[in-house]
PDB file of C-alpha atoms in Angstrom:
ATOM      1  CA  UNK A 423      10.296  51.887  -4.404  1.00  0.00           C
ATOM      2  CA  UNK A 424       9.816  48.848  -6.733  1.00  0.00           C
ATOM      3  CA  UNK A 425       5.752  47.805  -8.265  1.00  0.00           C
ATOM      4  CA  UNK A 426       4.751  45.824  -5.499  1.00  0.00           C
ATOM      5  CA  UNK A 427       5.250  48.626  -3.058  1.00  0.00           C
ATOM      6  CA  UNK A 428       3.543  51.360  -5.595  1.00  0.00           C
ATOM      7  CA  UNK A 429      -0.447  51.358  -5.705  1.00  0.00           C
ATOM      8  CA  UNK A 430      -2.044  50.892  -9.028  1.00  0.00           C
ATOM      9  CA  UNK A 431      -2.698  54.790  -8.659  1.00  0.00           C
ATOM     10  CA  UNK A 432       1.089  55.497  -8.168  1.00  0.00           C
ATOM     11  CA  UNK A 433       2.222  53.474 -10.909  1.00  0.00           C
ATOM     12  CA  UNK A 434      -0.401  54.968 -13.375  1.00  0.00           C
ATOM     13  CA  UNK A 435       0.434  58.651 -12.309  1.00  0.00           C
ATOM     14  CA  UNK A 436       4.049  57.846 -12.998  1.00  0.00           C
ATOM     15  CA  UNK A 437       3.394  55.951 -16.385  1.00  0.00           C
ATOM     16  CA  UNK A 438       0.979  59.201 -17.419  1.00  0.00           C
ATOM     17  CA  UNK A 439       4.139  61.732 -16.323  1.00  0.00           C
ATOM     18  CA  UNK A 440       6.547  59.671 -18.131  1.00  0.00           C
ATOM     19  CA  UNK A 441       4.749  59.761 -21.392  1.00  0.00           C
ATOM     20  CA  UNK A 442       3.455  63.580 -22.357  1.00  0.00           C
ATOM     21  CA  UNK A 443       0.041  63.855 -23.966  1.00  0.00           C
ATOM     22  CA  UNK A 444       1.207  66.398 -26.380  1.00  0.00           C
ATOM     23  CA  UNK A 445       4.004  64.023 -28.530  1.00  0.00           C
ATOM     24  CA  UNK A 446       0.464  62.125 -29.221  1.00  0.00           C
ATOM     25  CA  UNK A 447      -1.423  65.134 -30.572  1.00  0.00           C
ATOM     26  CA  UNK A 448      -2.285  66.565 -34.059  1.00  0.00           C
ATOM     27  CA  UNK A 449       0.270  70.140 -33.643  1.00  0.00           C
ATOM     28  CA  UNK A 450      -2.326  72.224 -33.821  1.00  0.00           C
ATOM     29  CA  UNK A 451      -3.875  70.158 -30.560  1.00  0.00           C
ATOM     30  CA  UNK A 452      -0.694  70.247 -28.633  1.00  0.00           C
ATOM     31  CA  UNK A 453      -1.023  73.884 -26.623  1.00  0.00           C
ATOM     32  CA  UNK A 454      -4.195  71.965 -25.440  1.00  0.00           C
ATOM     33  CA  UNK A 455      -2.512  68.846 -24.149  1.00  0.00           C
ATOM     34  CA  UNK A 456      -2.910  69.959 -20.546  1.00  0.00           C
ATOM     35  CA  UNK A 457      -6.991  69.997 -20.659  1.00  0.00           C
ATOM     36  CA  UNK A 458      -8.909  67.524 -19.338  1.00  0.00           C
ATOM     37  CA  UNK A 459     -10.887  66.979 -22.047  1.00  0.00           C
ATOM     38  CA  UNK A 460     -11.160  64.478 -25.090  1.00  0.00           C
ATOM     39  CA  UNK A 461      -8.788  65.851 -28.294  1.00  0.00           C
ATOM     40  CA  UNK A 462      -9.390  65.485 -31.898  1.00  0.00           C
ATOM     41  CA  UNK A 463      -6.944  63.918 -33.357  1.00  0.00           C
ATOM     42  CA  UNK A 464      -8.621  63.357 -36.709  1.00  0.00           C
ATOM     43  CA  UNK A 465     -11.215  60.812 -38.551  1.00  0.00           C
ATOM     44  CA  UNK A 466     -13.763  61.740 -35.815  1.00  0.00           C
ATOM     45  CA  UNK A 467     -11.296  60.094 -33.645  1.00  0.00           C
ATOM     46  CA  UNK A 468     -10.407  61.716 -29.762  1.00  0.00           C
ATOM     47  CA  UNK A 469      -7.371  61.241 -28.222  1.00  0.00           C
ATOM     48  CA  UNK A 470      -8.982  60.391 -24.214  1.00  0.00           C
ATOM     49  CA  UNK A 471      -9.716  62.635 -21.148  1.00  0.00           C
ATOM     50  CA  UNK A 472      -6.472  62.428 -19.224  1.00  0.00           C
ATOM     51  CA  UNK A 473      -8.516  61.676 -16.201  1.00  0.00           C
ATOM     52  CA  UNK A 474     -10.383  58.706 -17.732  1.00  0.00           C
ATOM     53  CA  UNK A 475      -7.609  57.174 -18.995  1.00  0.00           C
ATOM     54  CA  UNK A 476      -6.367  57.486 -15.333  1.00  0.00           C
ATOM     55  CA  UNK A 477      -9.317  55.802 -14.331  1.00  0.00           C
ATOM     56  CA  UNK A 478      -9.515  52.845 -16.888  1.00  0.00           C
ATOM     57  CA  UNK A 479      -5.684  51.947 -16.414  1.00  0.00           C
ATOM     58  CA  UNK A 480      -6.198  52.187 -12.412  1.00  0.00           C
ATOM     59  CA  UNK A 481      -8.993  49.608 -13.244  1.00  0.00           C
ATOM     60  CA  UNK A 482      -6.599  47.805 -15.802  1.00  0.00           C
ATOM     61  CA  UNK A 483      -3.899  47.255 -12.855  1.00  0.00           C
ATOM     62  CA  UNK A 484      -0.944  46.375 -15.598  1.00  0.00           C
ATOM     63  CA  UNK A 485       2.028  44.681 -14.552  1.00  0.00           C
ATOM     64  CA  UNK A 486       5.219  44.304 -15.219  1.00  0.00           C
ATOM     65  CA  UNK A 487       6.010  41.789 -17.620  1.00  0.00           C
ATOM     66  CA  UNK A 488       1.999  41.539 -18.873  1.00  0.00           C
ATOM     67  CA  UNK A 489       1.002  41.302 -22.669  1.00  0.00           C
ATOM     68  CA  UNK A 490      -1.387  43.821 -23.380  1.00  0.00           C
ATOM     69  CA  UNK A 491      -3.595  44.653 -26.021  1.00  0.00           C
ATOM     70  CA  UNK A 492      -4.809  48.320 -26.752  1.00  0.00           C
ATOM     71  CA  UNK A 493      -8.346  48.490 -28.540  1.00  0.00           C
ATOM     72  CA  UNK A 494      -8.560  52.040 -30.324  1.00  0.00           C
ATOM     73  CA  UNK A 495      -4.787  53.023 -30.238  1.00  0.00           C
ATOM     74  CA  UNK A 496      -5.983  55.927 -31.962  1.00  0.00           C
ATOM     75  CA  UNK A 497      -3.201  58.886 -31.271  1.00  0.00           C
ATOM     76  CA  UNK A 498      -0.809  56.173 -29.253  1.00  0.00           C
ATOM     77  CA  UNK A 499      -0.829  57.409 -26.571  1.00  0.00           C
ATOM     78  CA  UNK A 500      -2.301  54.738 -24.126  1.00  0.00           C
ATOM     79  CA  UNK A 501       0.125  52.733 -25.819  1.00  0.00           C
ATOM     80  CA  UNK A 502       2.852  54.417 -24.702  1.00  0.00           C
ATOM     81  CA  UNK A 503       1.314  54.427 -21.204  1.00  0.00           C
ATOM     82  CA  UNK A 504       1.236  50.745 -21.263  1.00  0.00           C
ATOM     83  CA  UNK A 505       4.462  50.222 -22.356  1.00  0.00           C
ATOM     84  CA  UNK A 506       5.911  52.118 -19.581  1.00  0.00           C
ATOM     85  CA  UNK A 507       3.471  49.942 -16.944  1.00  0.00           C
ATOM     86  CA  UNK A 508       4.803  46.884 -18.419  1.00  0.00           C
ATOM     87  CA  UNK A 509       8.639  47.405 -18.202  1.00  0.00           C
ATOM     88  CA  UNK A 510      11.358  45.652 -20.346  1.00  0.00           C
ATOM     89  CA  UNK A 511       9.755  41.981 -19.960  1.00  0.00           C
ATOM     90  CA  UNK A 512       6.233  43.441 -21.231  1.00  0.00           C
ATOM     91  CA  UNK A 513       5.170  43.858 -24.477  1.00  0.00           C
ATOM     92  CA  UNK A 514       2.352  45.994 -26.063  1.00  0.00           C
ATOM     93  CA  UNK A 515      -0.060  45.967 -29.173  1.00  0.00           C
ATOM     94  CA  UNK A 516      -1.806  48.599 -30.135  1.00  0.00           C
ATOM     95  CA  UNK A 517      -4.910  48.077 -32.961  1.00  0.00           C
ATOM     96  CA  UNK A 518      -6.512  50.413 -34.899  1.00  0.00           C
ATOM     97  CA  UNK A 519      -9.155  50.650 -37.615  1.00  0.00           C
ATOM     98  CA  UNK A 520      -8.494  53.982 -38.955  1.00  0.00           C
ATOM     99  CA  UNK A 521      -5.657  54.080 -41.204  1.00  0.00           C
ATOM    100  CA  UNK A 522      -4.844  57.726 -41.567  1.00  0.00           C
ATOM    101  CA  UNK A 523      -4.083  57.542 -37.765  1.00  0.00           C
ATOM    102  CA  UNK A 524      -1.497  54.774 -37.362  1.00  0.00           C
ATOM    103  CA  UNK A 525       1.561  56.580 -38.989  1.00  0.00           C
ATOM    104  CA  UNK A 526       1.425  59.098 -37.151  1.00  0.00           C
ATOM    105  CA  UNK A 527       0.950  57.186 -33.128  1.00  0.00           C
ATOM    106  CA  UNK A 528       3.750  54.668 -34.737  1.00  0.00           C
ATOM    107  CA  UNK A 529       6.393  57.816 -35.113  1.00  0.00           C
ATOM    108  CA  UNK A 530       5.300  59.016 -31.985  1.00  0.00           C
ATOM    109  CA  UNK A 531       5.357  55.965 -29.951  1.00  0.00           C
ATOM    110  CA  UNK A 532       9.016  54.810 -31.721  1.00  0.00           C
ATOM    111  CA  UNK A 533      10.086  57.787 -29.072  1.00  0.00           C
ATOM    112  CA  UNK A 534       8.517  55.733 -25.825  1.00  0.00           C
ATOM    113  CA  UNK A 535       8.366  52.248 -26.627  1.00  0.00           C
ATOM    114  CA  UNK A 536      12.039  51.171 -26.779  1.00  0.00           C
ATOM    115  CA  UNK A 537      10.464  48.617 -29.571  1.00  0.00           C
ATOM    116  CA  UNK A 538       8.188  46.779 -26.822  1.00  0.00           C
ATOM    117  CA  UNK A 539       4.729  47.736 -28.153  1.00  0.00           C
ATOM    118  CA  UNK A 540       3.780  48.137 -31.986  1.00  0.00           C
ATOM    119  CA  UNK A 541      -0.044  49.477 -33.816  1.00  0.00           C
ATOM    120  CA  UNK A 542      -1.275  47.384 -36.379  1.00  0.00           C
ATOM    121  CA  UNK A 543      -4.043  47.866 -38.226  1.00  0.00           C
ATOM    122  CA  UNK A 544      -7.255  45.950 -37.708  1.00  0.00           C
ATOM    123  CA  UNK A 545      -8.534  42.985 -39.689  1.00  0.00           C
ATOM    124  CA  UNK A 546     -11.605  43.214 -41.607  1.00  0.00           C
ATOM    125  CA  UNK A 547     -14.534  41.615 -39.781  1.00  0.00           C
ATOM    126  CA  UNK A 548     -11.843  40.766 -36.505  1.00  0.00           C
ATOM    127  CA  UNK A 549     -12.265  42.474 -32.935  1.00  0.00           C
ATOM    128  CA  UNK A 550      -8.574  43.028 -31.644  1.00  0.00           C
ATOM    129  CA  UNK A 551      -5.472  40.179 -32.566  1.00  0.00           C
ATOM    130  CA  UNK A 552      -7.403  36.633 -32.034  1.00  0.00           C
ATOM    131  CA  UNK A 553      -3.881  35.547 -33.516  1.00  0.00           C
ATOM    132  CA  UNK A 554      -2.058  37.178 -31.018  1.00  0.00           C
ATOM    133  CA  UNK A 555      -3.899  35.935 -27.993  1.00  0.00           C
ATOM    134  CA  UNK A 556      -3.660  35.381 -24.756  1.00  0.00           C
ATOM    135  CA  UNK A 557      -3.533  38.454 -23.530  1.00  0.00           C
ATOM    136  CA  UNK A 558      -3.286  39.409 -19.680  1.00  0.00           C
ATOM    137  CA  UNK A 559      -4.766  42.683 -19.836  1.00  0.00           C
ATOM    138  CA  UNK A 560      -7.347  44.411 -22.491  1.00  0.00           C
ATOM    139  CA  UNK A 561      -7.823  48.038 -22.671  1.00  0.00           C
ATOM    140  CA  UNK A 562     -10.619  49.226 -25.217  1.00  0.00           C
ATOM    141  CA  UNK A 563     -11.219  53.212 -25.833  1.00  0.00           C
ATOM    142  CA  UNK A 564     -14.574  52.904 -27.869  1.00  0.00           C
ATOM    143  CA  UNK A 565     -17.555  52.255 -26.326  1.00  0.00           C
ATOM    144  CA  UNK A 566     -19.390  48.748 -26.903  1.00  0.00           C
ATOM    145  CA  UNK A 567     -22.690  48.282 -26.964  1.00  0.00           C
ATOM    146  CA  UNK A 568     -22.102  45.228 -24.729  1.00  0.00           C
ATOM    147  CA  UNK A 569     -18.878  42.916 -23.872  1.00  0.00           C
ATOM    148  CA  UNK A 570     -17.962  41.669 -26.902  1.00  0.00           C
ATOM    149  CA  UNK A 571     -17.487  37.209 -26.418  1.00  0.00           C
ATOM    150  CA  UNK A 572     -14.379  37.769 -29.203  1.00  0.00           C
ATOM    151  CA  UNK A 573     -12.446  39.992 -26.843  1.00  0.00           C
ATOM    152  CA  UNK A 574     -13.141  37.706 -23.766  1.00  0.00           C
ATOM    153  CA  UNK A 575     -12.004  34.914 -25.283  1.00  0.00           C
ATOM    154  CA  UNK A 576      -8.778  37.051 -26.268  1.00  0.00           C
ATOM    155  CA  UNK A 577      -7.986  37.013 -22.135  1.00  0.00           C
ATOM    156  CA  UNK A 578      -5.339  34.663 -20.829  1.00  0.00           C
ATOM    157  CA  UNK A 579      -6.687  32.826 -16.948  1.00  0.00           C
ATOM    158  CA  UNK A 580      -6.848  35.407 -14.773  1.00  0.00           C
ATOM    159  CA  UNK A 581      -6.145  38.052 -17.414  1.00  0.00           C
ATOM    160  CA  UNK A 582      -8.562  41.631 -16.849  1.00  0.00           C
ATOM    161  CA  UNK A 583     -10.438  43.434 -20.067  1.00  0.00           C
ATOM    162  CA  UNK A 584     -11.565  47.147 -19.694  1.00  0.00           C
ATOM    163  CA  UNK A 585     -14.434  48.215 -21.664  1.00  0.00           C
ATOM    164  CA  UNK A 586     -17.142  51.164 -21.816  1.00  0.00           C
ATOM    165  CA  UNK A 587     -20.270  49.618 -22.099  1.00  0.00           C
ATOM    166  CA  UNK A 588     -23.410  51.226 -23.340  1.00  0.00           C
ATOM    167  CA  UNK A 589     -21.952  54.726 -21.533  1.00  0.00           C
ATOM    168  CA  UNK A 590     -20.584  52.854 -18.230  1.00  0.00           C
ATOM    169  CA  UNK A 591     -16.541  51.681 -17.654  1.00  0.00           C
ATOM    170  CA  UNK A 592     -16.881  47.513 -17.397  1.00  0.00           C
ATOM    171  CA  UNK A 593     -13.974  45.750 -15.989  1.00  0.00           C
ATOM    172  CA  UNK A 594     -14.087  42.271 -16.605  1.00  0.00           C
ATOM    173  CA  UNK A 595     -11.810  39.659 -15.556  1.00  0.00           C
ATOM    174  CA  UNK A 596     -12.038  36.128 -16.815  1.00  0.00           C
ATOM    175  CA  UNK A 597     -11.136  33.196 -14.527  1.00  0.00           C
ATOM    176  CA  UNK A 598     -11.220  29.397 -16.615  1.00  0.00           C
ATOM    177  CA  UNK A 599     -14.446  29.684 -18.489  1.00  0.00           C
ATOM    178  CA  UNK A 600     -16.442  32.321 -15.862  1.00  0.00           C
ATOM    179  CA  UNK A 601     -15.852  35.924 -16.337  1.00  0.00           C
ATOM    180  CA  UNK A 602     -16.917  38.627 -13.308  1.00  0.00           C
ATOM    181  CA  UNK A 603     -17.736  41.750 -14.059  1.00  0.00           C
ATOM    182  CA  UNK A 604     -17.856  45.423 -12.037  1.00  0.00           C
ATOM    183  CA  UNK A 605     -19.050  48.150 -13.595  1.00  0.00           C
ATOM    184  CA  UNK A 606     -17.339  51.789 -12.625  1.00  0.00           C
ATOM    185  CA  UNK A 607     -19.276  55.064 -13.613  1.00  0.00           C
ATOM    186  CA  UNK A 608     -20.572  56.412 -16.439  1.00  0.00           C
ATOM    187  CA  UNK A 609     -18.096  57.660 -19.438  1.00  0.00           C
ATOM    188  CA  UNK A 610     -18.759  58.737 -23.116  1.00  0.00           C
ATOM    189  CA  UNK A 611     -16.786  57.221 -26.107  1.00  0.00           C
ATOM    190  CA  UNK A 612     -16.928  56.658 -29.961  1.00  0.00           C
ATOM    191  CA  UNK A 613     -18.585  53.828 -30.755  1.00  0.00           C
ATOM    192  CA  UNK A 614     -16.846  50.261 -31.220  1.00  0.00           C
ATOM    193  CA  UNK A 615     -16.697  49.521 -34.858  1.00  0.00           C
ATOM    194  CA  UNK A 616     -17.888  45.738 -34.223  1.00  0.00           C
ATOM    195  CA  UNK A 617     -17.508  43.171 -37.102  1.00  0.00           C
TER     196      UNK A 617
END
């Protein structure tokens, strides 16, 4: 069965199999890995519900071949995930602003990524990799307290951005100059360190 025959649902459930929770966790978290629940993973930092993340890459509908840029990396782990959705043509990058956390996701991602997707630290006063840019899909795991301009403008045409807002799951999708936005349930997240 190739991607245009899976559902976004299929293709997440596969990318989430492929990739275990536990290679992303703190090793006193890993006999936990199968909860689904939010993990510390250190720096008042959570590795995410299984089941949202579920949810906000369903919403994210990654492709292969997309260029995608992870808000929060945090543990890695939706990293990984993406990698895996976007195949050998994609490529990843992760961001993070908590230091103490990115040596650890970049060993543990080196075993999933098959050098496609890297974490790089954020910039001082800089919301994701302006430099990078365009990016087809967004995925952010903190919460905002609204959809921040310097991410939108981040999206390539067409490209979609996933974002809790003020405790509810925004997808946004930007099209020219016009962006739409749908708004999917209520979630809880740390809060987006905005510059």
């Amino acid at each position: 069965m190739n991607e245009t025959d899976q559902t976004p649902y299929e293709r997440v459930v596969a990318a989430m199999r492929a990739v275990p929770r536990a290679d992303f966790l703190p090793s006193k978290m890993r006999k936990l890995a199968e909860i689904d629940a939010p993990l510390p993973i250190g720096d008042d930092q959570t590795n995410s519900q299984p089941s949202t993340v579920e949810i906000m890459l369903q919403l994210l509908d990654v492709r292969t071949g997309h260029r995608v840029l992870d808000v929060g990396a945090g543990s890695g782990w939706t990293t990984a995930i993406l990698t895996h959705l976007v195949g050998e043509e994609g490529r990843v990058l992760g961001v993070e602003r908590q230091a103490r956390l990115i040596p650890p996701a970049r060993t543990a991602l080196d075993k999933h990524a098959s050098g496609r997707a890297s974490i790089v630290r954020a910039l001082p006063r800089t919301l994701g990799v302006p430099e990078e840019a365009p990016f087809d899909r967004i995925l952010v795991s903190a919460e905002a307290l609204r959809v921040p301009d310097s991410l939108v403008d981040q999206l390539a045409d067409d490209g979609v951005m996933v974002i809790p807002v003020d405790g509810i799951m925004h997808r946004v999708q930007r099209h020219g100059e016009e962006t739409r936005v749908s708004r999917h349930g209520l979630f809880r997240f740390v809060p987006l360190i905005e510059p």
